[in-house]
mmCIF file of C-alpha atoms in Angstrom:
data_model
loop_
_atom_site.group_PDB
_atom_site.id
_atom_site.type_symbol
_atom_site.label_atom_id
_atom_site.label_comp_id
_atom_site.label_asym_id
_atom_site.label_seq_id
_atom_site.Cartn_x
_atom_site.Cartn_y
_atom_site.Cartn_z
ATOM 1 C CA MET A 1 8.188 55.729 47.437
ATOM 2 C CA ASP A 2 10.020 56.926 44.405
ATOM 3 C CA ASP A 3 9.206 54.502 41.416
ATOM 4 C CA ILE A 4 11.281 53.387 38.668
ATOM 5 C CA ARG A 5 9.816 53.133 35.701
ATOM 6 C CA PRO A 6 11.227 50.537 33.212
ATOM 7 C CA PRO A 7 12.905 52.708 30.268
ATOM 8 C CA ARG A 8 10.450 52.507 27.181
ATOM 9 C CA ARG A 9 11.858 51.024 24.372
ATOM 10 C CA MET A 10 11.384 50.516 20.328
ATOM 11 C CA MET A 11 10.106 47.370 20.588
ATOM 12 C CA ASP A 12 7.596 48.320 22.899
ATOM 13 C CA VAL A 13 5.579 50.874 20.698
ATOM 14 C CA GLN A 14 3.179 49.320 18.859
ATOM 15 C CA PRO A 15 2.354 50.950 15.004
ATOM 16 C CA ARG A 16 -0.574 51.758 15.037
ATOM 17 C CA SER A 17 -3.218 52.481 11.941
ATOM 18 C CA THR A 18 -5.022 55.281 14.559
ATOM 19 C CA PRO A 19 -4.593 57.405 16.179
ATOM 20 C CA GLN A 20 -4.825 56.208 19.847
ATOM 21 C CA PRO A 21 -4.601 57.835 23.428
ATOM 22 C CA VAL A 22 -1.617 57.683 24.705
ATOM 23 C CA GLN A 23 -0.317 57.516 28.393
ATOM 24 C CA ARG A 24 2.212 60.236 29.014
ATOM 25 C CA THR A 25 3.657 62.181 31.668
ATOM 26 C CA ALA A 26 4.558 65.297 32.470
ATOM 27 C CA THR A 27 8.506 65.014 31.028
ATOM 28 C CA GLN A 28 8.098 62.440 28.482
ATOM 29 C CA PRO A 29 6.715 63.903 24.901
ATOM 30 C CA VAL A 30 4.804 61.839 23.028
ATOM 31 C CA ARG A 31 3.977 62.712 19.386
ATOM 32 C CA ALA A 32 0.983 62.534 17.927
ATOM 33 C CA SER A 33 1.401 60.369 14.458
ATOM 34 C CA THR A 34 -0.333 62.587 11.536
ATOM 35 C CA PRO A 35 -1.831 61.852 8.859
ATOM 36 C CA GLN A 36 0.405 61.479 5.624
ATOM 37 C CA PRO A 37 -1.185 63.037 2.260
ATOM 38 C CA SER A 38 -2.500 61.328 -0.561
ATOM 39 C CA VAL A 39 -1.280 62.927 -3.338
ATOM 40 C CA THR A 40 2.275 63.495 -2.154
ATOM 41 C CA PRO A 41 4.372 61.313 -1.363
ATOM 42 C CA SER A 42 6.679 62.342 1.899
ATOM 43 C CA PRO A 43 9.193 60.949 4.574
ATOM 44 C CA ALA A 44 7.657 58.691 6.780
ATOM 45 C CA PRO A 45 7.485 60.391 10.239
ATOM 46 C CA ALA A 46 10.540 59.142 12.013
ATOM 47 C CA PRO A 47 9.558 56.603 15.091
ATOM 48 C CA PRO A 48 9.216 57.937 18.472
ATOM 49 C CA THR A 49 12.990 58.471 20.537
ATOM 50 C CA PRO A 50 12.485 56.455 23.961
ATOM 51 C CA SER A 51 13.713 58.695 26.879
ATOM 52 C CA VAL A 52 14.132 57.692 30.416
ATOM 53 C CA SER A 53 13.315 58.656 32.795
ATOM 54 C CA VAL A 54 12.860 58.702 36.696
ATOM 55 C CA THR A 55 10.900 60.878 38.718
ATOM 56 C CA SER A 56 10.846 60.692 42.395
ATOM 57 C CA SER A 57 6.988 63.044 42.070
ATOM 58 C CA ALA A 58 4.195 61.100 42.855
ATOM 59 C CA THR A 59 3.732 58.371 40.254
ATOM 60 C CA PRO A 60 1.338 57.907 37.784
ATOM 61 C CA SER A 61 -1.883 55.958 38.373
ATOM 62 C CA THR A 62 -0.694 53.790 35.599
ATOM 63 C CA PRO A 63 2.724 52.219 34.446
ATOM 64 C CA ALA A 64 4.254 53.503 31.145
ATOM 65 C CA VAL A 65 4.735 50.336 30.676
ATOM 66 C CA PRO A 66 3.267 47.177 31.253
ATOM 67 C CA ALA A 67 4.883 45.192 34.208
ATOM 68 C CA THR A 68 3.127 42.266 33.551
ATOM 69 C CA PRO A 69 0.705 40.524 30.669
ATOM 70 C CA ASP A 70 -2.637 41.383 32.941
ATOM 71 C CA GLN A 71 -1.530 44.665 33.232
ATOM 72 C CA ALA A 72 -1.342 44.895 29.628
ATOM 73 C CA VAL A 73 -4.515 43.508 29.139
ATOM 74 C CA ALA A 74 -6.292 46.346 31.702
ATOM 75 C CA LEU A 75 -4.477 49.237 29.681
ATOM 76 C CA THR A 76 -5.142 47.496 25.465
ATOM 77 C CA GLY A 77 -8.586 46.084 26.056
ATOM 78 C CA MET A 78 -6.831 42.921 24.132
ATOM 79 C CA THR A 79 -7.502 38.726 25.380
ATOM 80 C CA LEU A 80 -4.937 36.932 26.335
ATOM 81 C CA PRO A 81 -5.385 33.369 24.836
ATOM 82 C CA PRO A 82 -7.017 31.165 28.139
ATOM 83 C CA LYS A 83 -4.468 28.764 29.507
ATOM 84 C CA VAL A 84 -4.145 25.528 27.308
ATOM 85 C CA LYS A 85 -3.706 22.303 29.317
ATOM 86 C CA ALA A 86 -2.280 19.865 27.526
ATOM 87 C CA PRO A 87 -4.071 16.824 26.822
ATOM 88 C CA VAL A 88 -1.695 14.664 28.585
ATOM 89 C CA ALA A 89 -3.615 11.327 28.549
ATOM 90 C CA ALA A 90 -3.988 11.737 24.664
ATOM 91 C CA ILE A 91 -0.316 12.244 24.398
ATOM 92 C CA VAL A 92 0.369 9.410 26.858
ATOM 93 C CA LEU A 93 -1.876 7.138 24.672
ATOM 94 C CA ALA A 94 -0.136 8.196 21.461
ATOM 95 C CA VAL A 95 3.631 7.292 22.583
ATOM 96 C CA LEU A 96 2.452 4.001 24.073
ATOM 97 C CA VAL A 97 0.400 3.190 20.275
ATOM 98 C CA CYS A 98 3.514 4.648 18.640
ATOM 99 C CA LEU A 99 6.128 2.161 21.056
ATOM 100 C CA GLY A 100 4.108 -1.065 20.899
ATOM 101 C CA LEU A 101 3.933 0.268 16.871
ATOM 102 C CA ILE A 102 7.948 0.401 17.094
ATOM 103 C CA GLY A 103 8.281 -2.533 19.047
ATOM 104 C CA LEU A 104 5.713 -5.256 17.368
ATOM 105 C CA THR A 105 7.798 -3.903 14.104
ATOM 106 C CA VAL A 106 11.096 -4.334 15.614
ATOM 107 C CA PHE A 107 9.666 -7.645 16.825
ATOM 108 C CA ALA A 108 8.933 -8.918 13.551
ATOM 109 C CA TYR A 109 12.179 -8.100 11.333
ATOM 110 C CA LEU A 110 13.947 -9.948 14.608
ATOM 111 C CA LYS A 111 11.534 -13.032 13.912
ATOM 112 C CA THR A 112 12.389 -12.532 10.696
ATOM 113 C CA GLN A 113 16.827 -12.470 10.760
ATOM 114 C CA SER A 114 15.961 -14.911 12.809
ATOM 115 C CA ASP A 115 13.988 -17.085 10.820
ATOM 116 C CA THR A 116 17.325 -16.159 7.503
ATOM 117 C CA LYS A 117 19.531 -17.173 10.165
ATOM 118 C CA SER A 118 17.989 -20.428 10.717
ATOM 119 C CA ASN A 119 17.472 -21.813 7.729
ATOM 120 C CA GLY A 120 20.780 -20.150 6.337
ATOM 121 C CA ASP A 121 22.100 -22.556 9.226
ATOM 122 C CA ASN A 122 20.002 -25.847 8.113
ATOM 123 C CA GLN A 123 21.592 -24.956 4.772
ATOM 124 C CA THR A 124 24.697 -24.525 5.548
ATOM 125 C CA THR A 125 24.726 -28.108 7.694
ATOM 126 C CA GLN A 126 22.853 -29.872 5.277
ATOM 127 C CA GLN A 127 25.275 -28.337 2.750
ATOM 128 C CA THR A 128 28.214 -29.496 5.061
ATOM 129 C CA GLU A 129 26.397 -33.167 5.204
ATOM 130 C CA ALA A 130 26.978 -35.573 1.718
ATOM 131 C CA ILE A 131 23.900 -35.248 0.160
ATOM 132 C CA THR A 132 21.691 -39.053 -0.440
ATOM 133 C CA PRO A 133 20.494 -40.627 -3.309
ATOM 134 C CA GLU A 134 17.302 -41.439 -0.854
ATOM 135 C CA ALA A 135 17.508 -37.169 0.098
ATOM 136 C CA VAL A 136 17.342 -36.710 -3.195
ATOM 137 C CA ASP A 137 14.529 -39.156 -4.359
ATOM 138 C CA ALA A 138 12.356 -37.108 -0.784
ATOM 139 C CA SER A 139 12.643 -34.190 -2.657
ATOM 140 C CA GLN A 140 12.053 -35.686 -5.575
ATOM 141 C CA GLU A 141 9.019 -36.957 -4.397
ATOM 142 C CA SER A 142 7.934 -33.670 -2.353
ATOM 143 C CA ILE A 143 7.378 -32.361 -6.242
ATOM 144 C CA ASP A 144 5.541 -34.709 -7.111
ATOM 145 C CA ALA A 145 3.070 -34.012 -3.965
ATOM 146 C CA GLU A 146 2.513 -30.474 -4.731
ATOM 147 C CA ILE A 147 2.361 -31.070 -8.897
ATOM 148 C CA GLY A 148 -0.639 -32.980 -7.147
ATOM 149 C CA THR A 149 -2.091 -30.846 -5.528
ATOM 150 C CA THR A 150 -3.670 -29.282 -8.479
ATOM 151 C CA ASN A 151 -6.299 -30.817 -11.343
ATOM 152 C CA ASP A 152 -6.174 -28.337 -14.131
ATOM 153 C CA ASP A 153 -9.668 -29.772 -15.580
ATOM 154 C CA GLN A 154 -11.573 -28.900 -12.740
ATOM 155 C CA ASP A 155 -9.176 -25.334 -12.205
ATOM 156 C CA PHE A 156 -9.200 -24.427 -15.803
ATOM 157 C CA ASN A 157 -12.974 -25.865 -16.558
ATOM 158 C CA ALA A 158 -14.381 -24.407 -19.896
ATOM 159 C CA ALA A 159 -17.945 -25.592 -19.007
ATOM 160 C CA GLU A 160 -17.842 -23.424 -16.559
ATOM 161 C CA LEU A 161 -18.210 -20.433 -18.738
ATOM 162 C CA SER A 162 -20.129 -21.563 -21.480
ATOM 163 C CA ASP A 163 -23.654 -19.880 -22.262
ATOM 164 C CA GLU A 164 -24.817 -22.850 -21.054
ATOM 165 C CA SER A 165 -23.927 -23.291 -17.877
ATOM 166 C CA LEU A 166 -24.804 -19.138 -17.120
ATOM 167 C CA GLY A 167 -27.916 -18.993 -18.759
ATOM 168 C CA LEU A 168 -26.806 -17.067 -22.320
ATOM 169 C CA MET B 1 -10.005 20.772 26.207
ATOM 170 C CA ASN B 2 -10.704 24.991 25.388
ATOM 171 C CA LYS B 3 -12.880 25.795 22.858
ATOM 172 C CA GLY B 4 -9.506 26.334 20.338
ATOM 173 C CA ARG B 5 -7.627 23.343 21.068
ATOM 174 C CA LYS B 6 -11.276 21.218 19.978
ATOM 175 C CA SER B 7 -12.354 23.315 17.402
ATOM 176 C CA ARG B 8 -8.790 22.710 15.889
ATOM 177 C CA VAL B 9 -8.289 18.534 16.665
ATOM 178 C CA PHE B 10 -12.435 18.567 15.079
ATOM 179 C CA GLY B 11 -10.686 20.645 12.094
ATOM 180 C CA LEU B 12 -7.756 17.769 11.788
ATOM 181 C CA LEU B 13 -10.432 14.406 11.980
ATOM 182 C CA THR B 14 -12.156 16.338 9.558
ATOM 183 C CA GLY B 15 -9.267 16.928 7.204
ATOM 184 C CA LEU B 16 -8.056 13.069 7.401
ATOM 185 C CA ILE B 17 -12.304 11.806 7.089
ATOM 186 C CA LEU B 18 -12.251 13.833 3.735
ATOM 187 C CA LEU B 19 -8.567 13.402 2.821
ATOM 188 C CA PHE B 20 -9.403 9.431 3.167
ATOM 189 C CA PHE B 21 -12.603 9.364 1.068
ATOM 190 C CA SER B 22 -11.047 11.087 -1.409
ATOM 191 C CA THR B 23 -8.855 8.378 -2.194
ATOM 192 C CA SER B 24 -11.152 6.181 -2.028
ATOM 193 C CA LEU B 25 -13.120 8.138 -4.617
ATOM 194 C CA ALA B 26 -9.725 9.250 -6.588
ATOM 195 C CA THR B 27 -9.112 5.195 -6.177
ATOM 196 C CA ALA B 28 -12.670 4.184 -7.195
ATOM 197 C CA GLN B 29 -13.153 6.267 -9.727
ATOM 198 C CA THR B 30 -9.874 5.898 -11.661
ATOM 199 C CA ASP B 31 -10.763 2.001 -11.313
ATOM 200 C CA THR B 32 -14.161 2.981 -13.059
ATOM 201 C CA ALA B 33 -12.395 4.334 -15.440
ATOM 202 C CA GLY B 34 -10.065 1.246 -15.632
ATOM 203 C CA LEU B 35 -12.883 -0.253 -16.408
ATOM 204 C CA GLN B 36 -14.142 1.534 -19.777
ATOM 205 C CA ASP B 37 -10.823 0.967 -21.301
ATOM 206 C CA ARG B 38 -10.583 -2.093 -20.423
ATOM 207 C CA LEU B 39 -13.774 -2.311 -21.894
ATOM 208 C CA THR B 40 -13.728 -0.220 -24.904
ATOM 209 C CA ALA B 41 -10.515 -2.928 -25.913
ATOM 210 C CA ARG B 42 -12.047 -5.661 -25.289
ATOM 211 C CA LYS B 43 -14.922 -4.521 -27.830
ATOM 212 C CA ALA B 44 -12.550 -3.530 -30.219
ATOM 213 C CA GLN B 45 -11.563 -7.042 -30.066
ATOM 214 C CA LEU B 46 -14.391 -9.166 -30.790
ATOM 215 C CA LYS B 47 -14.963 -9.806 -34.117
ATOM 216 C CA THR B 48 -18.574 -10.441 -33.790
ATOM 217 C CA ARG B 49 -20.917 -7.933 -33.189
ATOM 218 C CA LEU B 50 -24.508 -8.143 -31.460
ATOM 219 C CA THR B 51 -27.392 -8.472 -33.705
ATOM 220 C CA GLY B 52 -30.088 -7.213 -31.584
ATOM 221 C CA ALA B 53 -31.825 -9.661 -30.602
ATOM 222 C CA GLN B 54 -28.596 -11.191 -29.114
ATOM 223 C CA THR B 55 -28.583 -7.708 -27.493
ATOM 224 C CA THR B 56 -32.293 -8.125 -26.035
ATOM 225 C CA ARG B 57 -31.279 -11.492 -24.895
ATOM 226 C CA LEU B 58 -28.089 -10.498 -23.358
ATOM 227 C CA LYS B 59 -29.162 -7.761 -21.343
ATOM 228 C CA GLU B 60 -32.317 -9.890 -19.965
ATOM 229 C CA ARG B 61 -30.130 -12.651 -18.888
ATOM 230 C CA CYS B 62 -26.954 -10.972 -18.327
ATOM 231 C CA LYS B 63 -27.862 -10.175 -14.439
ATOM 232 C CA ALA B 64 -28.974 -13.845 -14.086
ATOM 233 C CA ALA B 65 -25.184 -14.825 -14.840
ATOM 234 C CA GLN B 66 -23.121 -12.156 -12.969
ATOM 235 C CA LEU B 67 -24.344 -14.468 -9.958
ATOM 236 C CA ILE B 68 -23.210 -17.632 -11.689
ATOM 237 C CA ILE B 69 -19.695 -15.634 -12.455
ATOM 238 C CA ALA B 70 -19.479 -14.541 -8.489
ATOM 239 C CA ASN B 71 -19.504 -18.312 -7.301
ATOM 240 C CA VAL B 72 -16.714 -18.466 -10.182
ATOM 241 C CA ASN B 73 -15.208 -15.530 -9.010
ATOM 242 C CA THR B 74 -14.668 -17.243 -5.428
ATOM 243 C CA ARG B 75 -13.618 -20.407 -6.316
ATOM 244 C CA LEU B 76 -10.278 -18.265 -8.919
ATOM 245 C CA LYS B 77 -8.990 -16.396 -5.531
ATOM 246 C CA THR B 78 -8.768 -20.086 -4.394
ATOM 247 C CA VAL B 79 -7.173 -22.061 -7.426
ATOM 248 C CA GLN B 80 -4.811 -18.447 -8.210
ATOM 249 C CA SER B 81 -3.484 -19.584 -3.943
ATOM 250 C CA ASN B 82 -3.339 -23.090 -4.436
ATOM 251 C CA ARG B 83 -1.103 -22.967 -7.837
ATOM 252 C CA VAL B 84 0.801 -19.621 -6.979
ATOM 253 C CA ASN B 85 1.657 -21.918 -4.083
ATOM 254 C CA ALA B 86 2.232 -24.839 -5.713
ATOM 255 C CA TYR B 87 4.382 -23.866 -8.229
ATOM 256 C CA ASP B 88 6.885 -21.235 -5.605
ATOM 257 C CA LYS B 89 7.140 -24.441 -3.048
ATOM 258 C CA ILE B 90 8.675 -26.603 -6.139
ATOM 259 C CA ILE B 91 11.136 -23.248 -7.170
ATOM 260 C CA ASP B 92 12.327 -23.576 -3.901
ATOM 261 C CA HIS B 93 12.560 -27.709 -3.519
ATOM 262 C CA LEU B 94 14.429 -27.005 -6.850
ATOM 263 C CA ASN B 95 16.823 -25.018 -5.331
ATOM 264 C CA SER B 96 17.260 -26.391 -2.116
ATOM 265 C CA LEU B 97 18.026 -29.210 -3.462
ATOM 266 C CA VAL B 98 20.920 -27.360 -5.363
ATOM 267 C CA SER B 99 21.781 -25.686 -2.659
ATOM 268 C CA ARG B 100 22.282 -29.013 -0.986
ATOM 269 C CA VAL B 101 23.946 -30.945 -3.698
ATOM 270 C CA GLY B 102 26.768 -27.848 -4.260
ATOM 271 C CA ASN B 103 30.031 -29.383 -5.328
ATOM 272 C CA GLN B 104 29.404 -32.834 -5.458
ATOM 273 C CA ALA B 105 27.926 -33.464 -8.442
ATOM 274 C CA ASP B 106 27.871 -30.747 -11.556
ATOM 275 C CA THR B 107 23.890 -28.970 -10.712
ATOM 276 C CA THR B 108 24.210 -26.396 -13.886
ATOM 277 C CA LYS B 109 21.839 -28.298 -16.022
ATOM 278 C CA LEU B 110 19.407 -28.468 -12.761
ATOM 279 C CA GLN B 111 20.127 -24.439 -12.656
ATOM 280 C CA ALA B 112 19.444 -24.056 -16.245
ATOM 281 C CA ASP B 113 15.717 -26.120 -16.095
ATOM 282 C CA ILE B 114 14.701 -24.170 -13.385
ATOM 283 C CA THR B 115 15.110 -20.628 -15.012
ATOM 284 C CA GLY B 116 12.522 -22.264 -17.305
ATOM 285 C CA LEU B 117 10.127 -23.164 -14.931
ATOM 286 C CA LYS B 118 10.318 -19.941 -13.667
ATOM 287 C CA GLU B 119 9.834 -18.777 -16.874
ATOM 288 C CA LYS B 120 6.957 -20.807 -17.869
ATOM 289 C CA THR B 121 4.978 -20.256 -14.382
ATOM 290 C CA ALA B 122 5.922 -16.671 -14.567
ATOM 291 C CA SER B 123 3.587 -15.854 -18.118
ATOM 292 C CA PHE B 124 1.328 -17.973 -16.733
ATOM 293 C CA GLY B 125 0.921 -15.705 -13.765
ATOM 294 C CA SER B 126 0.217 -12.976 -16.171
ATOM 295 C CA ASN B 127 -2.317 -15.397 -17.067
ATOM 296 C CA LEU B 128 -3.668 -15.626 -14.351
ATOM 297 C CA THR B 129 -3.681 -11.837 -12.990
ATOM 298 C CA ALA B 130 -4.881 -10.820 -16.399
ATOM 299 C CA TYR B 131 -8.045 -13.786 -16.334
ATOM 300 C CA LYS B 132 -9.069 -12.321 -12.652
ATOM 301 C CA VAL B 133 -9.343 -9.031 -14.055
ATOM 302 C CA ILE B 134 -11.666 -10.225 -16.115
ATOM 303 C CA ILE B 135 -13.937 -12.021 -14.103
ATOM 304 C CA ASP B 136 -13.692 -9.159 -12.011
ATOM 305 C CA ASP B 137 -14.599 -6.943 -14.682
ATOM 306 C CA LEU B 138 -18.050 -9.787 -15.593
ATOM 307 C CA GLN B 139 -18.549 -9.550 -12.281
ATOM 308 C CA ALA B 140 -18.751 -6.070 -11.271
ATOM 309 C CA MET B 141 -19.130 -4.527 -14.434
ATOM 310 C CA ASP B 142 -23.027 -3.018 -15.641
ATOM 311 C CA CYS B 143 -23.716 -5.857 -17.798
ATOM 312 C CA GLY B 144 -27.686 -4.478 -18.982
ATOM 313 C CA ALA B 145 -26.012 -0.860 -19.818
ATOM 314 C CA ASP B 146 -23.626 -2.530 -21.789
ATOM 315 C CA PRO B 147 -24.503 -6.010 -22.948
ATOM 316 C CA SER B 148 -21.733 -5.278 -25.629
ATOM 317 C CA GLY B 149 -18.823 -5.255 -23.026
ATOM 318 C CA PHE B 150 -19.923 -8.394 -21.326
ATOM 319 C CA LYS B 151 -20.501 -9.629 -24.378
ATOM 320 C CA ALA B 152 -16.844 -9.017 -25.080
ATOM 321 C CA SER B 153 -15.230 -9.461 -21.997
ATOM 322 C CA LEU B 154 -17.366 -13.376 -21.371
ATOM 323 C CA GLU B 155 -14.748 -13.883 -24.804
ATOM 324 C CA ALA B 156 -11.767 -12.578 -23.700
ATOM 325 C CA ALA B 157 -12.023 -14.826 -20.627
ATOM 326 C CA LYS B 158 -13.013 -18.561 -21.977
ATOM 327 C CA SER B 159 -10.168 -17.674 -24.442
ATOM 328 C CA LEU B 160 -7.279 -16.645 -21.558
ATOM 329 C CA GLN B 161 -9.265 -19.644 -20.122
ATOM 330 C CA THR B 162 -7.984 -22.069 -22.144
ATOM 331 C CA GLN B 163 -4.882 -20.533 -22.435
ATOM 332 C CA LEU B 164 -4.538 -20.846 -18.727
ATOM 333 C CA LYS B 165 -4.857 -24.635 -19.291
ATOM 334 C CA THR B 166 -2.397 -24.764 -21.719
ATOM 335 C CA ASP B 167 -0.508 -23.136 -19.287
ATOM 336 C CA ALA B 168 -0.758 -25.280 -16.322
ATOM 337 C CA ALA B 169 -0.736 -28.525 -19.004
ATOM 338 C CA ALA B 170 2.913 -27.108 -20.226
ATOM 339 C CA ILE B 171 4.569 -26.697 -16.724
ATOM 340 C CA ARG B 172 3.200 -30.021 -15.952
ATOM 341 C CA ALA B 173 5.239 -31.594 -19.137
ATOM 342 C CA TYR B 174 8.324 -29.500 -18.300
ATOM 343 C CA LEU B 175 8.675 -30.653 -15.194
ATOM 344 C CA ASN B 176 8.042 -34.306 -15.890
ATOM 345 C CA GLU B 177 10.136 -34.614 -18.813
ATOM 346 C CA ILE B 178 12.847 -31.621 -18.439
ATOM 347 C CA ILE B 179 13.275 -31.509 -14.465
ATOM 348 C CA LYS B 180 13.016 -35.145 -12.989
ATOM 349 C CA PRO B 181 14.973 -36.963 -15.791
ATOM 350 C CA THR B 182 17.284 -34.142 -14.673
ATOM 351 C CA ILE B 183 16.834 -34.483 -11.116
ATOM 352 C CA ALA B 184 17.180 -38.745 -12.055
ATOM 353 C CA ALA B 185 20.955 -37.604 -13.485
ATOM 354 C CA LEU B 186 21.876 -35.755 -10.364
ATOM 355 C CA ARG B 187 21.139 -38.844 -8.603
ATOM 356 C CA VAL B 188 23.165 -41.694 -10.207
ATOM 357 C CA GLN B 189 25.764 -38.570 -10.014
ATOM 358 C CA LEU B 190 25.864 -38.388 -6.418
ATOM 359 C CA ALA B 191 24.671 -42.645 -6.383
ATOM 360 C CA GLY B 192 28.444 -42.762 -8.316
ATOM 361 C CA GLY B 193 30.668 -40.410 -5.977
ATOM 362 C CA GLN B 194 29.219 -42.557 -2.740
ATOM 363 C CA GLN B 195 30.799 -45.425 -4.540
ATOM 364 C CA GLU B 196 34.343 -44.274 -4.900
ATOM 365 C CA VAL B 197 34.365 -43.478 -1.696
ATOM 366 C CA ILE B 198 33.132 -46.224 -0.423
ATOM 367 C CA ASN B 199 36.033 -48.481 -2.827
#
């Protein structure tokens, strides 16, 4: 059967540090890399030119350019990285956690906004209504109640840091 | 999960854990360095120097004193929270009163009094925070290794406690002698305005 070989492309040619056996056919000339002298610099050898060869004769046992990665593995002896299965469960869990956190944040923000708005509404409502002297008295009583919760002598008792109290 | 991915995940987790601990260690080291700086500053401010006998006595008894200071510190947290909340609520009540009165009466004096109250409570809050830091240092430091630092911190705490009591009394006096009369005058204005409306 006729076998049409794909053209040998420049990108398929891998730079080699050491000479390696080259798959060649009768129609494809191959240039082996020559070592450069260390003393005198010389221009780098020209890369091998691609050539297209279509033969109708018997095909070689192995194609010049591997058609599939598996064939490339067979040729070069390299190993492909094993197929990785994405950790679906971990990804789903992470997404759910993120969504939950986003939801909590939005909920807290909305609640804050609603509280602020309700306070503003209350204040607006109260502002439109005439404040009575009794309301002023109530505010005064609230202030007195708050200051009454504090006891300066108890809260800042000098005796608690005395040498006698500390046993020094 | 193949070995490559496992190793990457493990490496990532290890890196995160190391980062967490290094951050914690850096924070702890920073706190320790800050403690030493504070102790040095207090020792410089301490007017009296410990004698040999005082140093020995302090070394023997400071550990037990730190247990008592721990109880003081626990109570101080409650005091700090209650005081700050009380002052904040008072200021909120006053601001709410100003908002509610609006154009019905002149609240300029009350607003100025609220500003004065805020300055006093802010100063009190700063001193209270500094006092808390000293109490924390007294509890956390190695008093046996640095008895003079312990003594200096204790003297600083006593001084600041006295200042706090003075500040609290000043706030109470400000509320009673300045703000209450202003609110009373505001009440009279409102009552007079309503009387005019009725008439």
